[in-house]
XYZ file of C-alpha atoms in Angstrom:
99
model
C 235.868 200.172 240.850
C 232.658 202.086 240.585
C 229.887 201.239 238.063
C 226.543 202.948 238.110
C 224.670 199.824 236.997
C 222.791 201.692 234.237
C 223.793 199.206 231.453
C 226.459 201.663 229.960
C 229.953 202.388 230.512
C 230.739 206.000 231.232
C 234.106 207.618 230.054
C 235.159 207.350 233.777
C 234.159 203.696 234.206
C 236.020 202.897 231.013
C 239.197 204.701 232.161
C 238.879 202.864 235.497
C 238.801 199.378 233.472
C 241.539 200.303 231.299
C 244.033 201.498 234.001
C 245.000 198.047 235.383
C 245.234 196.506 231.965
C 247.448 199.260 230.640
C 249.584 199.203 233.968
C 250.117 195.367 233.586
C 251.003 195.764 229.829
C 253.441 198.586 230.784
C 255.585 196.036 232.936
C 256.205 194.159 229.685
C 255.965 196.827 226.900
C 256.609 200.429 226.225
C 253.685 202.728 225.836
C 254.341 203.047 222.209
C 254.225 199.190 221.769
C 250.878 199.115 223.846
C 249.359 201.788 221.845
C 250.435 200.038 218.528
C 248.759 196.613 219.645
C 245.668 198.597 220.783
C 245.693 200.444 217.525
C 245.781 197.300 215.488
C 242.790 196.071 217.488
C 240.708 199.428 217.246
C 241.473 200.394 213.660
C 239.175 197.592 212.244
C 239.121 198.605 208.702
C 242.718 199.712 208.382
C 242.021 203.256 207.435
C 244.591 204.849 209.724
C 242.084 206.300 212.100
C 239.614 204.942 214.486
C 235.939 206.326 214.199
C 233.356 206.502 216.799
C 231.643 203.446 215.443
C 234.690 201.241 215.284
C 235.548 202.213 218.876
C 231.919 201.278 219.951
C 231.999 198.042 217.825
C 235.203 196.793 219.608
C 233.803 197.769 223.104
C 230.650 195.781 222.256
C 232.752 192.801 221.238
C 234.283 192.760 224.893
C 230.905 193.213 226.353
C 231.157 197.026 227.202
C 228.754 199.511 226.202
C 229.279 203.361 225.767
C 226.707 205.571 224.155
C 227.432 207.486 220.851
C 227.561 210.702 222.783
C 229.955 209.508 225.606
C 232.282 208.160 222.868
C 231.845 211.413 220.918
C 232.787 213.451 224.056
C 235.807 211.179 224.718
C 236.990 211.665 221.066
C 236.530 215.401 221.198
C 238.873 215.615 224.219
C 241.779 213.771 222.294
C 240.801 214.656 218.485
C 243.442 217.417 218.254
C 243.059 217.729 214.494
C 239.062 217.977 214.762
C 238.711 215.077 212.195
C 236.020 213.420 214.307
C 238.224 210.274 214.577
C 241.313 209.296 216.479
C 244.713 208.778 214.858
C 247.422 206.709 216.515
C 249.181 209.660 218.166
C 246.022 210.874 219.688
C 245.363 207.458 220.867
C 248.633 207.443 222.674
C 247.807 210.699 224.340
C 244.440 209.053 225.400
C 246.220 206.248 226.982
C 248.856 208.174 228.778
C 246.113 210.398 230.324
C 244.312 207.393 231.605
C 247.336 205.924 233.692
């Protein structure tokens, strides 16, 4: 696992961290079950979408830091409807792309 050491987590570093976690979860759960559990953690306000702020807040709680711009770029890649937030189906696509 390669980390730059600049105090922030890049999209690539984040995906590298997530890969073994998701792989281990896949041994016990289907991708839909994994996504749903992640969704429950990420959708802090229960609003049906995960905003950049919610995503960054959850990362900070587990000791990871991504800049607003890095998260915005990540969201833009998977935000199919252009809402500026991720819905559960878009999160599933994100997870599948990382494994």
